[in-house]
């Protein structure tokens, strides 16, 4: 009596396995799709905010501009993004915040952000500013790497 029950249970388990594997693949594909969408959304919003940032410093201080930019980036939803991407992007945000150690010294500067960065690279705080701005680019490189390596 036990043998037929074991055979039926065994067949049931084997019959269910392909469906289980298919669901696992579907869930994995959905997760990758959500991860990709999350990354794309963050990058698109960053591009839009970057355009605003580049010209905000024409009307408000560079430090205020950076604060608005980083606060906006920090408020985005990273829940569906892969951990590597989220960590890289948050490190990038922190690199931007760190630049304010120099820009706080120049509240009167106005102009397009890249022009102001060029000016700061030639000023009395140039060494520190160059190191801080290099970190922005270095952390952006990590973001780009995490963007192409979506499986982590």
mmCIF file with all atom_site columns, N, CA and C in Angstrom, residues 38-39 42 74 77-95 135 138-147 149-152:
data_model
loop_
_atom_site.group_PDB
_atom_site.id
_atom_site.type_symbol
_atom_site.label_atom_id
_atom_site.label_alt_id
_atom_site.label_comp_id
_atom_site.label_asym_id
_atom_site.label_entity_id
_atom_site.label_seq_id
_atom_site.pdbx_PDB_ins_code
_atom_site.Cartn_x
_atom_site.Cartn_y
_atom_site.Cartn_z
_atom_site.occupancy
_atom_site.B_iso_or_equiv
_atom_site.pdbx_formal_charge
_atom_site.auth_seq_id
_atom_site.auth_comp_id
_atom_site.auth_asym_id
_atom_site.auth_atom_id
_atom_site.pdbx_PDB_model_num
ATOM 1   N N  . UNK A 1 38  ? 14.301 50.356 -13.155 1.00 0.00 ? 38  UNK A N  1
ATOM 2   C CA . UNK A 1 38  ? 14.710 51.220 -12.052 1.00 0.00 ? 38  UNK A CA 1
ATOM 3   C C  . UNK A 1 38  ? 15.969 51.998 -12.431 1.00 0.00 ? 38  UNK A C  1
ATOM 4   N N  . UNK A 1 39  ? 16.947 51.289 -12.960 1.00 0.00 ? 39  UNK A N  1
ATOM 5   C CA . UNK A 1 39  ? 18.194 51.942 -13.377 1.00 0.00 ? 39  UNK A CA 1
ATOM 6   C C  . UNK A 1 39  ? 17.905 53.004 -14.435 1.00 0.00 ? 39  UNK A C  1
ATOM 7   N N  . UNK A 1 42  ? 16.236 56.104 -12.899 1.00 0.00 ? 42  UNK A N  1
ATOM 8   C CA . UNK A 1 42  ? 17.177 56.913 -12.111 1.00 0.00 ? 42  UNK A CA 1
ATOM 9   C C  . UNK A 1 42  ? 18.084 57.711 -13.050 1.00 0.00 ? 42  UNK A C  1
ATOM 10  N N  . UNK A 1 74  ? 18.579 61.958 -3.820  1.00 0.00 ? 74  UNK A N  1
ATOM 11  C CA . UNK A 1 74  ? 18.426 61.115 -2.631  1.00 0.00 ? 74  UNK A CA 1
ATOM 12  C C  . UNK A 1 74  ? 16.976 60.706 -2.415  1.00 0.00 ? 74  UNK A C  1
ATOM 13  N N  . UNK A 1 77  ? 13.335 56.668 -5.649  1.00 0.00 ? 77  UNK A N  1
ATOM 14  C CA . UNK A 1 77  ? 13.069 55.317 -5.162  1.00 0.00 ? 77  UNK A CA 1
ATOM 15  C C  . UNK A 1 77  ? 14.046 54.335 -5.823  1.00 0.00 ? 77  UNK A C  1
ATOM 16  N N  . UNK A 1 78  ? 14.931 53.776 -5.016  1.00 0.00 ? 78  UNK A N  1
ATOM 17  C CA . UNK A 1 78  ? 15.935 52.828 -5.499  1.00 0.00 ? 78  UNK A CA 1
ATOM 18  C C  . UNK A 1 78  ? 15.565 51.380 -5.156  1.00 0.00 ? 78  UNK A C  1
ATOM 19  N N  . UNK A 1 79  ? 14.353 51.155 -4.658  1.00 0.00 ? 79  UNK A N  1
ATOM 20  C CA . UNK A 1 79  ? 13.971 49.840 -4.140  1.00 0.00 ? 79  UNK A CA 1
ATOM 21  C C  . UNK A 1 79  ? 14.153 48.704 -5.148  1.00 0.00 ? 79  UNK A C  1
ATOM 22  N N  . UNK A 1 80  ? 13.836 48.932 -6.415  1.00 0.00 ? 80  UNK A N  1
ATOM 23  C CA . UNK A 1 80  ? 13.943 47.860 -7.406  1.00 0.00 ? 80  UNK A CA 1
ATOM 24  C C  . UNK A 1 80  ? 15.288 47.837 -8.121  1.00 0.00 ? 80  UNK A C  1
ATOM 25  N N  . UNK A 1 81  ? 16.162 48.780 -7.792  1.00 0.00 ? 81  UNK A N  1
ATOM 26  C CA . UNK A 1 81  ? 17.494 48.807 -8.422  1.00 0.00 ? 81  UNK A CA 1
ATOM 27  C C  . UNK A 1 81  ? 18.408 47.764 -7.776  1.00 0.00 ? 81  UNK A C  1
ATOM 28  N N  . UNK A 1 82  ? 19.330 47.218 -8.547  1.00 0.00 ? 82  UNK A N  1
ATOM 29  C CA . UNK A 1 82  ? 20.290 46.278 -7.969  1.00 0.00 ? 82  UNK A CA 1
ATOM 30  C C  . UNK A 1 82  ? 21.149 46.977 -6.909  1.00 0.00 ? 82  UNK A C  1
ATOM 31  N N  . UNK A 1 83  ? 21.566 46.219 -5.920  1.00 0.00 ? 83  UNK A N  1
ATOM 32  C CA . UNK A 1 83  ? 22.353 46.769 -4.823  1.00 0.00 ? 83  UNK A CA 1
ATOM 33  C C  . UNK A 1 83  ? 23.620 47.472 -5.273  1.00 0.00 ? 83  UNK A C  1
ATOM 34  N N  . UNK A 1 84  ? 24.319 46.891 -6.232  1.00 0.00 ? 84  UNK A N  1
ATOM 35  C CA . UNK A 1 84  ? 25.569 47.491 -6.710  1.00 0.00 ? 84  UNK A CA 1
ATOM 36  C C  . UNK A 1 84  ? 25.306 48.867 -7.313  1.00 0.00 ? 84  UNK A C  1
ATOM 37  N N  . UNK A 1 85  ? 24.243 48.987 -8.075  1.00 0.00 ? 85  UNK A N  1
ATOM 38  C CA . UNK A 1 85  ? 23.893 50.269 -8.684  1.00 0.00 ? 85  UNK A CA 1
ATOM 39  C C  . UNK A 1 85  ? 23.525 51.286 -7.607  1.00 0.00 ? 85  UNK A C  1
ATOM 40  N N  . UNK A 1 86  ? 22.680 50.864 -6.674  1.00 0.00 ? 86  UNK A N  1
ATOM 41  C CA . UNK A 1 86  ? 22.241 51.769 -5.606  1.00 0.00 ? 86  UNK A CA 1
ATOM 42  C C  . UNK A 1 86  ? 23.427 52.274 -4.787  1.00 0.00 ? 86  UNK A C  1
ATOM 43  N N  . UNK A 1 87  ? 24.317 51.364 -4.413  1.00 0.00 ? 87  UNK A N  1
ATOM 44  C CA . UNK A 1 87  ? 25.508 51.773 -3.646  1.00 0.00 ? 87  UNK A CA 1
ATOM 45  C C  . UNK A 1 87  ? 26.365 52.744 -4.438  1.00 0.00 ? 87  UNK A C  1
ATOM 46  N N  . UNK A 1 88  ? 26.563 52.462 -5.710  1.00 0.00 ? 88  UNK A N  1
ATOM 47  C CA . UNK A 1 88  ? 27.380 53.342 -6.558  1.00 0.00 ? 88  UNK A CA 1
ATOM 48  C C  . UNK A 1 88  ? 26.722 54.708 -6.697  1.00 0.00 ? 88  UNK A C  1
ATOM 49  N N  . UNK A 1 89  ? 25.429 54.732 -6.886  1.00 0.00 ? 89  UNK A N  1
ATOM 50  C CA . UNK A 1 89  ? 24.751 56.016 -7.080  1.00 0.00 ? 89  UNK A CA 1
ATOM 51  C C  . UNK A 1 89  ? 24.766 56.829 -5.790  1.00 0.00 ? 89  UNK A C  1
ATOM 52  N N  . UNK A 1 90  ? 24.568 56.179 -4.669  1.00 0.00 ? 90  UNK A N  1
ATOM 53  C CA . UNK A 1 90  ? 24.597 56.906 -3.388  1.00 0.00 ? 90  UNK A CA 1
ATOM 54  C C  . UNK A 1 90  ? 26.005 57.423 -3.087  1.00 0.00 ? 90  UNK A C  1
ATOM 55  N N  . UNK A 1 91  ? 27.015 56.684 -3.480  1.00 0.00 ? 91  UNK A N  1
ATOM 56  C CA . UNK A 1 91  ? 28.393 57.167 -3.335  1.00 0.00 ? 91  UNK A CA 1
ATOM 57  C C  . UNK A 1 91  ? 28.613 58.392 -4.229  1.00 0.00 ? 91  UNK A C  1
ATOM 58  N N  . UNK A 1 92  ? 28.024 58.370 -5.410  1.00 0.00 ? 92  UNK A N  1
ATOM 59  C CA . UNK A 1 92  ? 28.111 59.506 -6.328  1.00 0.00 ? 92  UNK A CA 1
ATOM 60  C C  . UNK A 1 92  ? 27.437 60.748 -5.715  1.00 0.00 ? 92  UNK A C  1
ATOM 61  N N  . UNK A 1 93  ? 26.293 60.549 -5.110  1.00 0.00 ? 93  UNK A N  1
ATOM 62  C CA . UNK A 1 93  ? 25.603 61.657 -4.442  1.00 0.00 ? 93  UNK A CA 1
ATOM 63  C C  . UNK A 1 93  ? 26.493 62.240 -3.338  1.00 0.00 ? 93  UNK A C  1
ATOM 64  N N  . UNK A 1 94  ? 27.118 61.369 -2.569  1.00 0.00 ? 94  UNK A N  1
ATOM 65  C CA . UNK A 1 94  ? 28.006 61.839 -1.488  1.00 0.00 ? 94  UNK A CA 1
ATOM 66  C C  . UNK A 1 94  ? 29.204 62.605 -2.044  1.00 0.00 ? 94  UNK A C  1
ATOM 67  N N  . UNK A 1 95  ? 29.705 62.181 -3.190  1.00 0.00 ? 95  UNK A N  1
ATOM 68  C CA . UNK A 1 95  ? 30.824 62.901 -3.814  1.00 0.00 ? 95  UNK A CA 1
ATOM 69  C C  . UNK A 1 95  ? 30.392 64.319 -4.177  1.00 0.00 ? 95  UNK A C  1
ATOM 70  N N  . UNK A 1 135 ? 36.560 62.942 -7.752  1.00 0.00 ? 135 UNK A N  1
ATOM 71  C CA . UNK A 1 135 ? 35.764 61.900 -7.085  1.00 0.00 ? 135 UNK A CA 1
ATOM 72  C C  . UNK A 1 135 ? 34.357 61.824 -7.688  1.00 0.00 ? 135 UNK A C  1
ATOM 73  N N  . UNK A 1 138 ? 34.923 59.832 -10.761 1.00 0.00 ? 138 UNK A N  1
ATOM 74  C CA . UNK A 1 138 ? 35.252 58.439 -10.415 1.00 0.00 ? 138 UNK A CA 1
ATOM 75  C C  . UNK A 1 138 ? 34.006 57.676 -9.975  1.00 0.00 ? 138 UNK A C  1
ATOM 76  N N  . UNK A 1 139 ? 33.177 58.310 -9.151  1.00 0.00 ? 139 UNK A N  1
ATOM 77  C CA . UNK A 1 139 ? 31.969 57.623 -8.695  1.00 0.00 ? 139 UNK A CA 1
ATOM 78  C C  . UNK A 1 139 ? 30.959 57.473 -9.832  1.00 0.00 ? 139 UNK A C  1
ATOM 79  N N  . UNK A 1 140 ? 30.954 58.437 -10.763 1.00 0.00 ? 140 UNK A N  1
ATOM 80  C CA . UNK A 1 140 ? 30.080 58.268 -11.930 1.00 0.00 ? 140 UNK A CA 1
ATOM 81  C C  . UNK A 1 140 ? 30.526 57.063 -12.754 1.00 0.00 ? 140 UNK A C  1
ATOM 82  N N  . UNK A 1 141 ? 31.816 56.834 -12.818 1.00 0.00 ? 141 UNK A N  1
ATOM 83  C CA . UNK A 1 141 ? 32.322 55.644 -13.505 1.00 0.00 ? 141 UNK A CA 1
ATOM 84  C C  . UNK A 1 141 ? 31.788 54.370 -12.868 1.00 0.00 ? 141 UNK A C  1
ATOM 85  N N  . UNK A 1 142 ? 31.694 54.359 -11.548 1.00 0.00 ? 142 UNK A N  1
ATOM 86  C CA . UNK A 1 142 ? 31.129 53.195 -10.848 1.00 0.00 ? 142 UNK A CA 1
ATOM 87  C C  . UNK A 1 142 ? 29.646 53.037 -11.166 1.00 0.00 ? 142 UNK A C  1
ATOM 88  N N  . UNK A 1 143 ? 28.947 54.154 -11.280 1.00 0.00 ? 143 UNK A N  1
ATOM 89  C CA . UNK A 1 143 ? 27.526 54.106 -11.646 1.00 0.00 ? 143 UNK A CA 1
ATOM 90  C C  . UNK A 1 143 ? 27.385 53.500 -13.041 1.00 0.00 ? 143 UNK A C  1
ATOM 91  N N  . UNK A 1 144 ? 28.190 53.963 -13.970 1.00 0.00 ? 144 UNK A N  1
ATOM 92  C CA . UNK A 1 144 ? 28.129 53.434 -15.336 1.00 0.00 ? 144 UNK A CA 1
ATOM 93  C C  . UNK A 1 144 ? 28.459 51.951 -15.376 1.00 0.00 ? 144 UNK A C  1
ATOM 94  N N  . UNK A 1 145 ? 29.447 51.543 -14.593 1.00 0.00 ? 145 UNK A N  1
ATOM 95  C CA . UNK A 1 145 ? 29.795 50.124 -14.528 1.00 0.00 ? 145 UNK A CA 1
ATOM 96  C C  . UNK A 1 145 ? 28.626 49.313 -13.977 1.00 0.00 ? 145 UNK A C  1
ATOM 97  N N  . UNK A 1 146 ? 28.008 49.812 -12.916 1.00 0.00 ? 146 UNK A N  1
ATOM 98  C CA . UNK A 1 146 ? 26.866 49.110 -12.325 1.00 0.00 ? 146 UNK A CA 1
ATOM 99  C C  . UNK A 1 146 ? 25.659 49.112 -13.261 1.00 0.00 ? 146 UNK A C  1
ATOM 100 N N  . UNK A 1 147 ? 25.577 50.090 -14.143 1.00 0.00 ? 147 UNK A N  1
ATOM 101 C CA . UNK A 1 147 ? 24.497 50.167 -15.114 1.00 0.00 ? 147 UNK A CA 1
ATOM 102 C C  . UNK A 1 147 ? 24.629 49.060 -16.152 1.00 0.00 ? 147 UNK A C  1
ATOM 103 N N  . UNK A 1 149 ? 26.385 46.247 -15.622 1.00 0.00 ? 149 UNK A N  1
ATOM 104 C CA . UNK A 1 149 ? 26.461 44.959 -14.921 1.00 0.00 ? 149 UNK A CA 1
ATOM 105 C C  . UNK A 1 149 ? 25.239 44.821 -14.029 1.00 0.00 ? 149 UNK A C  1
ATOM 106 N N  . UNK A 1 150 ? 24.095 44.544 -14.633 1.00 0.00 ? 150 UNK A N  1
ATOM 107 C CA . UNK A 1 150 ? 22.818 44.552 -13.910 1.00 0.00 ? 150 UNK A CA 1
ATOM 108 C C  . UNK A 1 150 ? 22.534 43.272 -13.137 1.00 0.00 ? 150 UNK A C  1
ATOM 109 N N  . UNK A 1 151 ? 23.383 42.285 -13.235 1.00 0.00 ? 151 UNK A N  1
ATOM 110 C CA . UNK A 1 151 ? 23.092 41.022 -12.552 1.00 0.00 ? 151 UNK A CA 1
ATOM 111 C C  . UNK A 1 151 ? 23.500 41.040 -11.090 1.00 0.00 ? 151 UNK A C  1
ATOM 112 N N  . UNK A 1 152 ? 24.243 42.048 -10.650 1.00 0.00 ? 152 UNK A N  1
ATOM 113 C CA . UNK A 1 152 ? 24.716 42.085 -9.263  1.00 0.00 ? 152 UNK A CA 1
ATOM 114 C C  . UNK A 1 152 ? 23.798 42.861 -8.365  1.00 0.00 ? 152 UNK A C  1
#
